[in-house]
Short mmCIF file of C-alpha atoms and ligand atoms in Angstrom, two decimals:
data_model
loop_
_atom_site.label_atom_id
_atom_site.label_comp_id
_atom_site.label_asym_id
_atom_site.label_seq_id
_atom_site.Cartn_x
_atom_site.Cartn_y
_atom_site.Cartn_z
CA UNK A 1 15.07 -19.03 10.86
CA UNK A 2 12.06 -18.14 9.04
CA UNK A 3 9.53 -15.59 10.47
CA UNK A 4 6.81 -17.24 10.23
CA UNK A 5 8.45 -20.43 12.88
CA UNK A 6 5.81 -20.83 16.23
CA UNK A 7 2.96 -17.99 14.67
CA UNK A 8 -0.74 -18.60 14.40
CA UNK A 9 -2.16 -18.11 10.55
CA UNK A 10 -5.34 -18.64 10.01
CA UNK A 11 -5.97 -19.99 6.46
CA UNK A 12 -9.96 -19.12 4.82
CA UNK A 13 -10.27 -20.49 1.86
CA UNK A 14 -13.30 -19.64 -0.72
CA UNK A 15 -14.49 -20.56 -3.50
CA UNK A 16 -12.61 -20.17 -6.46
CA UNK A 17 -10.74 -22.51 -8.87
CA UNK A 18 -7.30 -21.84 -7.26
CA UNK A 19 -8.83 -22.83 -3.82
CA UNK A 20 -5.96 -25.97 -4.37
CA UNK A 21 -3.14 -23.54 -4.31
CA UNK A 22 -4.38 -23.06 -0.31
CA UNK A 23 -3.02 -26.41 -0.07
CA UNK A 24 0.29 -25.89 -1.16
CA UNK A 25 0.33 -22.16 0.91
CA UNK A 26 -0.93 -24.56 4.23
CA UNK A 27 1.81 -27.14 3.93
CA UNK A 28 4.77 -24.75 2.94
CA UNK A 29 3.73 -22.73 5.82
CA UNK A 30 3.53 -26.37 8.35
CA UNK A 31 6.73 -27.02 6.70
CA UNK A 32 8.23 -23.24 8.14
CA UNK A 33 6.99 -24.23 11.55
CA UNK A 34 3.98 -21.66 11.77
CA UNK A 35 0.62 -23.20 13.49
CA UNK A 36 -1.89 -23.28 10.86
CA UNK A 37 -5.58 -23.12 11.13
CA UNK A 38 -8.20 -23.69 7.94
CA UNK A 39 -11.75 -22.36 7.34
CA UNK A 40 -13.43 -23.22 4.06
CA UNK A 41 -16.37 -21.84 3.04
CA UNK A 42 -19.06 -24.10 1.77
CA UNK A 43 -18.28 -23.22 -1.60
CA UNK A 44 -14.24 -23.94 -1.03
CA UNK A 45 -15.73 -27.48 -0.51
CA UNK A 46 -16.73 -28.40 -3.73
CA UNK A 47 -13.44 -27.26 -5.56
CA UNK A 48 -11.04 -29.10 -2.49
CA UNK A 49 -11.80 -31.40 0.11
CA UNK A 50 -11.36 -30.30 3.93
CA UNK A 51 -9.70 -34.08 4.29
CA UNK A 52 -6.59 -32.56 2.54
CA UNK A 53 -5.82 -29.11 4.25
CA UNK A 54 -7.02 -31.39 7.73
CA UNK A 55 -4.24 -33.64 6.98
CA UNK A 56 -1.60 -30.96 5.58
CA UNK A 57 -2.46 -28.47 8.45
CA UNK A 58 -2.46 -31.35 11.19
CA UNK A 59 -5.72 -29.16 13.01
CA UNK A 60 -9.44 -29.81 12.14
CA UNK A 61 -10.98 -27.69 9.53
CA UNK A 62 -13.70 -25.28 10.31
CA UNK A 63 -16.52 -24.48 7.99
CA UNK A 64 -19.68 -24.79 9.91
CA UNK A 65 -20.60 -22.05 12.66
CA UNK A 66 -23.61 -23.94 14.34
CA UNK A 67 -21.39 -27.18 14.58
CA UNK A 68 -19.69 -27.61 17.95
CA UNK A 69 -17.08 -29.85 18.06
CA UNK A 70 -15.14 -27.82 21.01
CA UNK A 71 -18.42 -27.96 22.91
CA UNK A 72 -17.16 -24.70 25.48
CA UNK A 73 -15.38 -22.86 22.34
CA UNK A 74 -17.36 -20.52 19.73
CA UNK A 75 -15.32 -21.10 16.79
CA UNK A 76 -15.97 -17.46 15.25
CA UNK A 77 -14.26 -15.77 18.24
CA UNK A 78 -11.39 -18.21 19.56
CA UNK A 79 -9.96 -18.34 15.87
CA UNK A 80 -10.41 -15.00 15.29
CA UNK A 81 -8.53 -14.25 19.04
CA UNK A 82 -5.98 -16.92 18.26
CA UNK A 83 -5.06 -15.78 14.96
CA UNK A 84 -1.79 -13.59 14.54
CA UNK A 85 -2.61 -13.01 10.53
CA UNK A 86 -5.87 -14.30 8.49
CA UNK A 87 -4.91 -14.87 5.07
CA UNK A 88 -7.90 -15.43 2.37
CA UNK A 89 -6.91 -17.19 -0.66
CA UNK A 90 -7.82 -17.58 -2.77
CA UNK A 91 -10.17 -14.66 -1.98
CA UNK A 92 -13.29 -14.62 -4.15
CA UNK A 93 -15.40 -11.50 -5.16
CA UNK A 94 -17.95 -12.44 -3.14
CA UNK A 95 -15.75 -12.62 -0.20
CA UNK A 96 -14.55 -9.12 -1.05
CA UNK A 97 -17.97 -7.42 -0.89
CA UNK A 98 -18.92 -9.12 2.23
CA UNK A 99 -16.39 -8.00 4.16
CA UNK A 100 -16.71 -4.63 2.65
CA UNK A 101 -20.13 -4.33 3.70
CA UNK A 102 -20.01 -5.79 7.11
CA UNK A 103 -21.62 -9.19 5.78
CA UNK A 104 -20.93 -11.85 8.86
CA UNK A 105 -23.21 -14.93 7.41
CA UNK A 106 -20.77 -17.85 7.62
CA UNK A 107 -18.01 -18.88 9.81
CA UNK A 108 -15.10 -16.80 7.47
CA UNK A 109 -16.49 -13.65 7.44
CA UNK A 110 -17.76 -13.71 10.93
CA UNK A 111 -14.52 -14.80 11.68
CA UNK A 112 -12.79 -11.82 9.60
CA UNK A 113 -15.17 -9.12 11.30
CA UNK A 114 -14.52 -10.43 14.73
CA UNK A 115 -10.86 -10.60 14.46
CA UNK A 116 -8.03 -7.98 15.43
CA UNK A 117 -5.54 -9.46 13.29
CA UNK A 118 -3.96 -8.59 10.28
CA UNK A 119 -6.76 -9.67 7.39
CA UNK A 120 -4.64 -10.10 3.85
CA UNK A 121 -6.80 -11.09 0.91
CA UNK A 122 -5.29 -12.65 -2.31
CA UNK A 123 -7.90 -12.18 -4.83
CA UNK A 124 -8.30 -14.73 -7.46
CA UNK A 125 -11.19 -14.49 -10.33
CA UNK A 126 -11.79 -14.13 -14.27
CA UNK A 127 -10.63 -10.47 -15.58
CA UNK A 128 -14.22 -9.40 -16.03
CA UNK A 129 -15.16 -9.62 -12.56
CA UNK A 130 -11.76 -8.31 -11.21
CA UNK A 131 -12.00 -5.16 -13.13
CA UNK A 132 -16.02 -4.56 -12.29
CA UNK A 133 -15.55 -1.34 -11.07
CA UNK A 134 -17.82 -2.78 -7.94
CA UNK A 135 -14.59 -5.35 -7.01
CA UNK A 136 -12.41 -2.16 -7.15
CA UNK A 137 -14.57 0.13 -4.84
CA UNK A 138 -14.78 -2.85 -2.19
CA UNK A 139 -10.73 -3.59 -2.69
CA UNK A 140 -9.73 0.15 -2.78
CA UNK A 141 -12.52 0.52 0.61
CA UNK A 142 -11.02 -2.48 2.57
CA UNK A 143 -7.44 -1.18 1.87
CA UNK A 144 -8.27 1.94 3.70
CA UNK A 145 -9.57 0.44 6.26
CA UNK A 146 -6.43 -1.26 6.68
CA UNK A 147 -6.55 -4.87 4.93
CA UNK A 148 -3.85 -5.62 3.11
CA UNK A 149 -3.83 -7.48 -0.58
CA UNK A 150 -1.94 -9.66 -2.34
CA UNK A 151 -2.62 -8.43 -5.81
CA UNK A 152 -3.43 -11.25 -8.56
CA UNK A 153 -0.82 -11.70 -11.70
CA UNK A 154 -1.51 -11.34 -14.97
CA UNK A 155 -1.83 -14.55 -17.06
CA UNK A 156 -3.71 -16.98 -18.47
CA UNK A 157 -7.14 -18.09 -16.12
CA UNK A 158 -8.69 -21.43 -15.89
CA UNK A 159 -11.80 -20.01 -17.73
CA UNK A 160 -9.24 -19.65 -20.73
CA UNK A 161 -9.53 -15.81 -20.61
CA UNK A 162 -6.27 -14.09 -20.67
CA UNK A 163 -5.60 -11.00 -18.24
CA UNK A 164 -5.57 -10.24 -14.57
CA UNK A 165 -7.43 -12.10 -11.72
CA UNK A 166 -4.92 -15.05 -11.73
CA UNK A 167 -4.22 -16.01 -7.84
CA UNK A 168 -0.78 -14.90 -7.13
CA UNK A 169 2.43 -17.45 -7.45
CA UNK A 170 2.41 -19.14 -3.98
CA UNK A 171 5.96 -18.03 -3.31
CA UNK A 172 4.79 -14.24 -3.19
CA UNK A 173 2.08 -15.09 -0.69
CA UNK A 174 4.32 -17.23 1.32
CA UNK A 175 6.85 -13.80 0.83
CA UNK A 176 4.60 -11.43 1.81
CA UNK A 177 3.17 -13.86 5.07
CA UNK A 178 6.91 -14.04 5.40
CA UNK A 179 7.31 -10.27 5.17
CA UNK A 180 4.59 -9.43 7.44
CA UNK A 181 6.42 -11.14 10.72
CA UNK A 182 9.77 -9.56 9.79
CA UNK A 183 8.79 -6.19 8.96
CA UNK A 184 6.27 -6.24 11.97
CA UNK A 185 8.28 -3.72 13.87
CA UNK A 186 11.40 -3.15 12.30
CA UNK A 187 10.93 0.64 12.32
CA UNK A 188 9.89 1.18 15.97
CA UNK A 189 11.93 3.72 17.38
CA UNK A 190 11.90 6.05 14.26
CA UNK A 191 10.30 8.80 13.47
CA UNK A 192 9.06 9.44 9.76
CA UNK A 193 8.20 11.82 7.71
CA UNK A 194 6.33 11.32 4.44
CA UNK A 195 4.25 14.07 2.16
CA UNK A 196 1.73 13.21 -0.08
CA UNK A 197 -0.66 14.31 -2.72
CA UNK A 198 -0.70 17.31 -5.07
CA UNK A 199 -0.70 21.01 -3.95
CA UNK A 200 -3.11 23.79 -5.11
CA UNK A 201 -1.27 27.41 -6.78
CA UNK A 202 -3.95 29.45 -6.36
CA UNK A 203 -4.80 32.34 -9.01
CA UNK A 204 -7.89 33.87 -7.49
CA UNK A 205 -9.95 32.65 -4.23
CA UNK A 206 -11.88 29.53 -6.52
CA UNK A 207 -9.37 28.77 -9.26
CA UNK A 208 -5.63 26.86 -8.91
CA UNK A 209 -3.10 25.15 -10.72
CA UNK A 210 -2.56 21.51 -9.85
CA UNK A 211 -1.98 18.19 -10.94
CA UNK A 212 -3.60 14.74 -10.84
CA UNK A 213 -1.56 13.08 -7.82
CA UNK A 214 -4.39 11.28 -5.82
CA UNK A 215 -1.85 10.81 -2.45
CA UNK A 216 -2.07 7.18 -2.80
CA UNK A 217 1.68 6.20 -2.96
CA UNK A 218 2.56 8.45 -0.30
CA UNK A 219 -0.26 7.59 1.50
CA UNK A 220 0.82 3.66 1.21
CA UNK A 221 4.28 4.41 2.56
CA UNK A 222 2.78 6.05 5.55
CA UNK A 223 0.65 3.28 5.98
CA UNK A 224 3.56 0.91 5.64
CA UNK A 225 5.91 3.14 7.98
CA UNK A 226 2.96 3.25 10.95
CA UNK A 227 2.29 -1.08 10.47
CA UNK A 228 6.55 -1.33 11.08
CA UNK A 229 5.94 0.35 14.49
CA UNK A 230 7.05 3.79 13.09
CA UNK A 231 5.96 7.40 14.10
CA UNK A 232 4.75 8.80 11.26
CA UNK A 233 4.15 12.63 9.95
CA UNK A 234 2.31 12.64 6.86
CA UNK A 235 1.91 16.17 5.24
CA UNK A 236 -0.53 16.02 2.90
CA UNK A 237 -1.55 18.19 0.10
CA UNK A 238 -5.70 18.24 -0.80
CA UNK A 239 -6.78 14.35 -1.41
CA UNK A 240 -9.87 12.49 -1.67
CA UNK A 241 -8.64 9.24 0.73
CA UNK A 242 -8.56 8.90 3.91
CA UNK A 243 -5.43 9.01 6.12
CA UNK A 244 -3.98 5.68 7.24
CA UNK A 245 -4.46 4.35 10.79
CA UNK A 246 -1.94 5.40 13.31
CA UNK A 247 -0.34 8.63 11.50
CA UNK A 248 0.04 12.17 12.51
CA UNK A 249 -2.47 13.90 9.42
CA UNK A 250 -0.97 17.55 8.53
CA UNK A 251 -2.74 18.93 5.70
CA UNK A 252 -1.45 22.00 3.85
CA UNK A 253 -2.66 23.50 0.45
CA UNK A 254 0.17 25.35 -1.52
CA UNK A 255 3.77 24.55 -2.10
CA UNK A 256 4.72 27.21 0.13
CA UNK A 257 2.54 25.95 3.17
CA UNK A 258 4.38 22.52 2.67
CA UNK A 259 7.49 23.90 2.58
CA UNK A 260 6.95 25.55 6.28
CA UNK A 261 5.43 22.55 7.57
CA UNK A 262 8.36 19.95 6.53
CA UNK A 263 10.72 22.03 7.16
CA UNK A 264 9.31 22.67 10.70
CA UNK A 265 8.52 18.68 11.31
CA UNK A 266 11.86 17.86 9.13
CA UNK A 267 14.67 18.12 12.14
CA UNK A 268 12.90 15.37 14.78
CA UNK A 269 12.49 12.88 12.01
CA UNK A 270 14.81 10.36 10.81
CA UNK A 271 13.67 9.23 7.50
CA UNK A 272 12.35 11.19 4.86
CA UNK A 273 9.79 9.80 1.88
CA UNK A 274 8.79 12.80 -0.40
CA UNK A 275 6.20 11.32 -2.36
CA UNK A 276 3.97 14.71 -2.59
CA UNK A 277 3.89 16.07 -6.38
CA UNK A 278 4.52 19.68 -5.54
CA UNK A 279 4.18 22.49 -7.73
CA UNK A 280 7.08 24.23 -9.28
CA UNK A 281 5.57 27.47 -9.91
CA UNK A 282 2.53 29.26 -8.88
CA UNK A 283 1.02 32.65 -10.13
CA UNK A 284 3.27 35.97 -9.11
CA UNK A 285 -0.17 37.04 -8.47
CA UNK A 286 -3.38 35.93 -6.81
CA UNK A 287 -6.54 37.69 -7.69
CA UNK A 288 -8.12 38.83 -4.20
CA UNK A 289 -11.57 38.19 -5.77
CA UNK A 290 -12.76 36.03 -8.45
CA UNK A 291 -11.30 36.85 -12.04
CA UNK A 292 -13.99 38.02 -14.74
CA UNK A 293 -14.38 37.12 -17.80
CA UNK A 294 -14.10 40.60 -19.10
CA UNK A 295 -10.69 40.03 -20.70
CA UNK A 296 -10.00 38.35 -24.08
CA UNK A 297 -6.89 37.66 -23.48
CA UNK A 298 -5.19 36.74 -19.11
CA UNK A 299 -1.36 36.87 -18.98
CA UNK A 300 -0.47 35.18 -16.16
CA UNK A 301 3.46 35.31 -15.10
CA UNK A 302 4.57 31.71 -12.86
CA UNK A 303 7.51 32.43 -10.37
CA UNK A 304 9.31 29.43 -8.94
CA UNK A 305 8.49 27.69 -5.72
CA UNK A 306 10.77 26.69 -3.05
CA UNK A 307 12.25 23.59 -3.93
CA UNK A 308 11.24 21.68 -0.60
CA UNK A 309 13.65 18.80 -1.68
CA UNK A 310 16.58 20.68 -2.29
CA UNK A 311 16.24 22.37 0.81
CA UNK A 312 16.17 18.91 2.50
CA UNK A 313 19.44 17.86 1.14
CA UNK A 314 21.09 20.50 2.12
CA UNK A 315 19.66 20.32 5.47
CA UNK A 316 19.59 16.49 6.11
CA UNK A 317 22.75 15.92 8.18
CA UNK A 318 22.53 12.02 9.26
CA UNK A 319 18.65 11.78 8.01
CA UNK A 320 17.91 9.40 5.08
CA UNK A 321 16.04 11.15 2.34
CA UNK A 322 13.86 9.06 -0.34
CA UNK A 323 12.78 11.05 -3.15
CA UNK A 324 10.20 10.22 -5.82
CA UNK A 325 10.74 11.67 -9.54
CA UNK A 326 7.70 11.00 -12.12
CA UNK A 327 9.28 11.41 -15.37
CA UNK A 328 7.87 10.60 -18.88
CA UNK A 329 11.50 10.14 -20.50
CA UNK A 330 14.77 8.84 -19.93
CA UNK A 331 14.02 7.60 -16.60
CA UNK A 332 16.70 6.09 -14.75
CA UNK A 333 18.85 9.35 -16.56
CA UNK A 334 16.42 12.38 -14.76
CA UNK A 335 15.92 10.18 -11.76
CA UNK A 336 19.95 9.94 -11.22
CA UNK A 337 20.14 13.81 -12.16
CA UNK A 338 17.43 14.44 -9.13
CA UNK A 339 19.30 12.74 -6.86
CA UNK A 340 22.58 14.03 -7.48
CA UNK A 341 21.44 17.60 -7.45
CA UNK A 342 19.33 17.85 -4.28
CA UNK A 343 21.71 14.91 -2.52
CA UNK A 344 19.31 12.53 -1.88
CA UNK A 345 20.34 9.17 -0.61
CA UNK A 346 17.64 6.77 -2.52
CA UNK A 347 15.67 8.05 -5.25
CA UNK A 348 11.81 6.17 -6.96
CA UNK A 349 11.83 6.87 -9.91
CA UNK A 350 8.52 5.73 -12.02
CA UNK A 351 7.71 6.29 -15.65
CA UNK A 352 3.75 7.69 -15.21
CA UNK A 353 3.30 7.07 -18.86
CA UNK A 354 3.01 3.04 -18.04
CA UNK A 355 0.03 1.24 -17.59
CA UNK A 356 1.02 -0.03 -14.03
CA UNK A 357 2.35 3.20 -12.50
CA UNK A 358 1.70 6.60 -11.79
CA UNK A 359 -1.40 9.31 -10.84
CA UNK A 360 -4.40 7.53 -9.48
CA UNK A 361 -3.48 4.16 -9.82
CA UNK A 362 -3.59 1.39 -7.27
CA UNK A 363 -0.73 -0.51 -8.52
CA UNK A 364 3.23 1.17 -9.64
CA UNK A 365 6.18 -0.21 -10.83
CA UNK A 366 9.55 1.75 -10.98
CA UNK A 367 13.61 2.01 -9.97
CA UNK A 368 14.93 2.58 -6.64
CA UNK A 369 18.16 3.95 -7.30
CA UNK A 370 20.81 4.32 -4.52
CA UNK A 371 23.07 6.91 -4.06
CA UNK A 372 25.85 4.71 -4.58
CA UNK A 373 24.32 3.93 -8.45
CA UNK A 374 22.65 0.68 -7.49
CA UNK A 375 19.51 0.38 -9.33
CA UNK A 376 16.41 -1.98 -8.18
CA UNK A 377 13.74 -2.51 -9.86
CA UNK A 378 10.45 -2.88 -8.84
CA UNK A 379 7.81 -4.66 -10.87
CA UNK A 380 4.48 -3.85 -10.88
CA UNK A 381 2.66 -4.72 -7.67
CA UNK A 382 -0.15 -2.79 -5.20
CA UNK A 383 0.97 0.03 -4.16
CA UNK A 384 0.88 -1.02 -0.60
CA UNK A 385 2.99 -3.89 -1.60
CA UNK A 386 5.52 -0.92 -3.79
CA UNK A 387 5.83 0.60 0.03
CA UNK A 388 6.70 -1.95 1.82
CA UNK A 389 9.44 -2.95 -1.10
CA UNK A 390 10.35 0.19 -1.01
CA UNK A 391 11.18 0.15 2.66
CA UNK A 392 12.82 -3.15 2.56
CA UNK A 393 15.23 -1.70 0.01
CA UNK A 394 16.33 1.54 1.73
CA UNK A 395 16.53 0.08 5.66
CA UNK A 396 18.66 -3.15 4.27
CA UNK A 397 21.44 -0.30 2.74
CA UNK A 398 20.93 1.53 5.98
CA UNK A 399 22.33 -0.26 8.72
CA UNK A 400 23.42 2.60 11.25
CA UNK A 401 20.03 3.52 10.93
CA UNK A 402 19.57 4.69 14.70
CA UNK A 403 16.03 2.65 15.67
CA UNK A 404 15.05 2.94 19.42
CA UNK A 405 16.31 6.35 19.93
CA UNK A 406 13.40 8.63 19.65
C1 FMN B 519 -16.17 -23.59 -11.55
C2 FMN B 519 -16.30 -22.31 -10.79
C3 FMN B 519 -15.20 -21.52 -10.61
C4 FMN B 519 -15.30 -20.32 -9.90
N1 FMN B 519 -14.18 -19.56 -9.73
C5 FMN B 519 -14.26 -18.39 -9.06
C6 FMN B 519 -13.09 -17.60 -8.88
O1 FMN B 519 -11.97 -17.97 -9.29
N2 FMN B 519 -13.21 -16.41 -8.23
C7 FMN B 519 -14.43 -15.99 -7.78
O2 FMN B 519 -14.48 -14.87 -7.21
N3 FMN B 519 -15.54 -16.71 -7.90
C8 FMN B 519 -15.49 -17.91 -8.55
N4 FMN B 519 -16.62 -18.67 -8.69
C9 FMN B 519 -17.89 -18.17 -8.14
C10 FMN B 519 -17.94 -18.39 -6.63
O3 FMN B 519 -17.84 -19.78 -6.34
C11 FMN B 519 -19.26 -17.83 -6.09
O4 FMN B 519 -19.26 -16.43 -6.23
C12 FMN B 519 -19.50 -18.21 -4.65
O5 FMN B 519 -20.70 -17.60 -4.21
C13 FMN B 519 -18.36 -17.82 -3.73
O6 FMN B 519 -18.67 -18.15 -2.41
P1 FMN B 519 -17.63 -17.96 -1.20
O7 FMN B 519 -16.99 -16.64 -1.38
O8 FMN B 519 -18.49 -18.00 0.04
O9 FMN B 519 -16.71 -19.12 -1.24
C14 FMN B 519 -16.54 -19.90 -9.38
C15 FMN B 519 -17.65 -20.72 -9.55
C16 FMN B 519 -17.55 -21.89 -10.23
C17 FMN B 519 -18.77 -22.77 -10.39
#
């Protein structure tokens, strides 16, 4: 039975060419047995007519705020209360800023700010304006705040431009609608334990060795742990975003620090995803007070860290442990090596050297490799997205995982 059989989604439609792929997203979802609601903007109307989502969604469709049909009802707030998901697509830049800046000035983004459901946006619009760096600031904003995207595909647009922006295939937003009523709570019971984010190796009070891990993939598996009804630890090395809704925030520094906090949170936890990019080494010695520049020439000698992972292996017992190796060669080879020496159970492995994956980004791509050899790989997608495959992946292999008995 599909997921989606007896739940409310609301539909908003904007403005963009692809607003006639809402149509076919409406009437696959009718066809799964989910109730389905549309609101158009007034610029949906002139690219598709409300007649056909009326007729394919078998409910009126709303696009005016001031009209009353419902007499008693205010449209804004009984959709928005009746809705279990709001799903924009196609979702239009404009759209995107509104919501970003708290613009309520039709009947869909009224509707969107009023709501307490799940708001997923599947962006749709020519290259250009999806990679204005203004798009990205209100896309990565309204992801940490908690709206969730469908990223567009790559391909050739309707403006004959070639490049991303395209609306995504309407089978991976009628997945990922799917996914969202599976997954819902599918991890309730658990408790989790994820790191994220670089650490700092300090060599005097002001001065550190690091790398350029911005937290987000760890910080998206959190986020996807805590929306699956998980109780989530994140331990967090120094990052510049803020922590998802719902999760336990434990911020360390150094290697060392994270170390003693994992390995003190590590026992009550089920599940571990060890996405942080910790340093191997730090300097044998830290200055007390700032280093001068009175010296031509500053030996500094690196001793090892404790290896955090390791450490877990040999400590896990019955907990499932997800490593992450970055690697810039031979991949799957390293990845498989990692694994095998720290006896991990799954292990993401990403080559950071690709355009879709690695430090910073907002998308990855990569392997999950099982313990057993299996390899699965990912292709490029948001990294929220990447999280919630990830989790898919390792809880379908992990049947006797033991949910309900925290
Ligand atoms: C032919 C045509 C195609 C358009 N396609 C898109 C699009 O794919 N994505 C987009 O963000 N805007 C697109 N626009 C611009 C939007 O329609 C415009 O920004 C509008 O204000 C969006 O309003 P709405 O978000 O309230 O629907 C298009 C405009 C025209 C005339």
């Amino acid at each position: 039975m599909s997921a989606v059989k007896g739940k409310k989604v609301v539909i908003g439609i904007t403005g963009g060419i692809a607003a006639y792929k809402a149509a076919e997203v409406v009437s696959a979802l009718v066809k799964k047995g989910a109730q389905v609601k549309v609101i158009m903007t007034a610029h949906a109307m002139e690219f598709i007519k409300p007649l056909t989502l009326e007729t394919l969604s078998g409910n009126p469709v709303y696009y005016d705020m001031f009209s009353r049909p419902g007499a008693w009802e205010i449209d804004h707030i009984s959709l928005a209360k009746w809705a279990d998901l709001l799903v924009v697509v196609p979702a239009t830049a404009n759209i995107l800023g509104k919501v970003a800046h708290g613009i309520a000035d039709d009947l869909l983004s009224t509707t969107i700010m009023a709501t307490r459901a799940q708001v997923v946006f599947a962006p749709a619009m020519n290259t250009n304006m999806y990679t204005n760096p203004i798009v990205q600031e209100n896309i990565s904003f309204l992801k940490s705040k908690g709206y969730m995207f469908i990223s567009p595909a790559t391909g050739r647009l309707a403006c004959g431009d070639y490049g991303e922006g395209k609306l995504a295939d309407v089978q991976d937003i009628l997945d990922a609608i799917e996914g969202y009523f599976s997954r819902k709570s599918d991890l309730k019971g658990l408790r989790i334990l994820v790191t994220a984010g670089p650490t700092r190796e300090y060599l005097d009070p002001i001065r550190f060795i690091t790398n350029p891990s911005s937290g987000k993939m760890g910080y998206a598996i959190a986020a996807a742990c805590a929306e699956r009804g998980a109780d989530v630890e994140l331990v967090s090395g120094p990052v510049s975003i803020s922590p998802p809704p719902g999760v336990r925030l434990h911020r360390v520094e150094t290697a060392q620090e994270m170390f003693e906090k994992v390995m003190d949170i590590f026992p009550s936890c089920q599940m571990v995803f060890k996405a942080a990019a910790v340093g191997d080494y730090r300097p044998e010695t830290c200055y007390p007070t700032k280093i001068k520049k009175d010296r031509d020439r500053l030996t500094v000698t690196l001793v090892k860290n404790p290896d955090i992972l390791k450490e877990l292996g040999k400590r896990k017992g019955s907990c499932i442990l997800v490593g992450f190796a970055a690697e810039t060669e031979n991949i799957e080879e390293y990845a498989m090596k990692k694994m095998r020496e720290k006896n991990l159970d799954f292990i993401v492995a990403n080559d950071v050297t690709r355009q879709g994956a690695g430090f910073g980004k907002d998308t990855n791509e990569g392997l999950l490799i099982t313990r057993q050899g299996e390899v699965i790989n990912i292709p490029q997608m948001d990294k929220m997205e990447f999280a919630h495959r990830i989790i898919d992946e390792v809880i379908r292999r992990c049947p006797d995982l033991n949910q309900g008995s925290n």
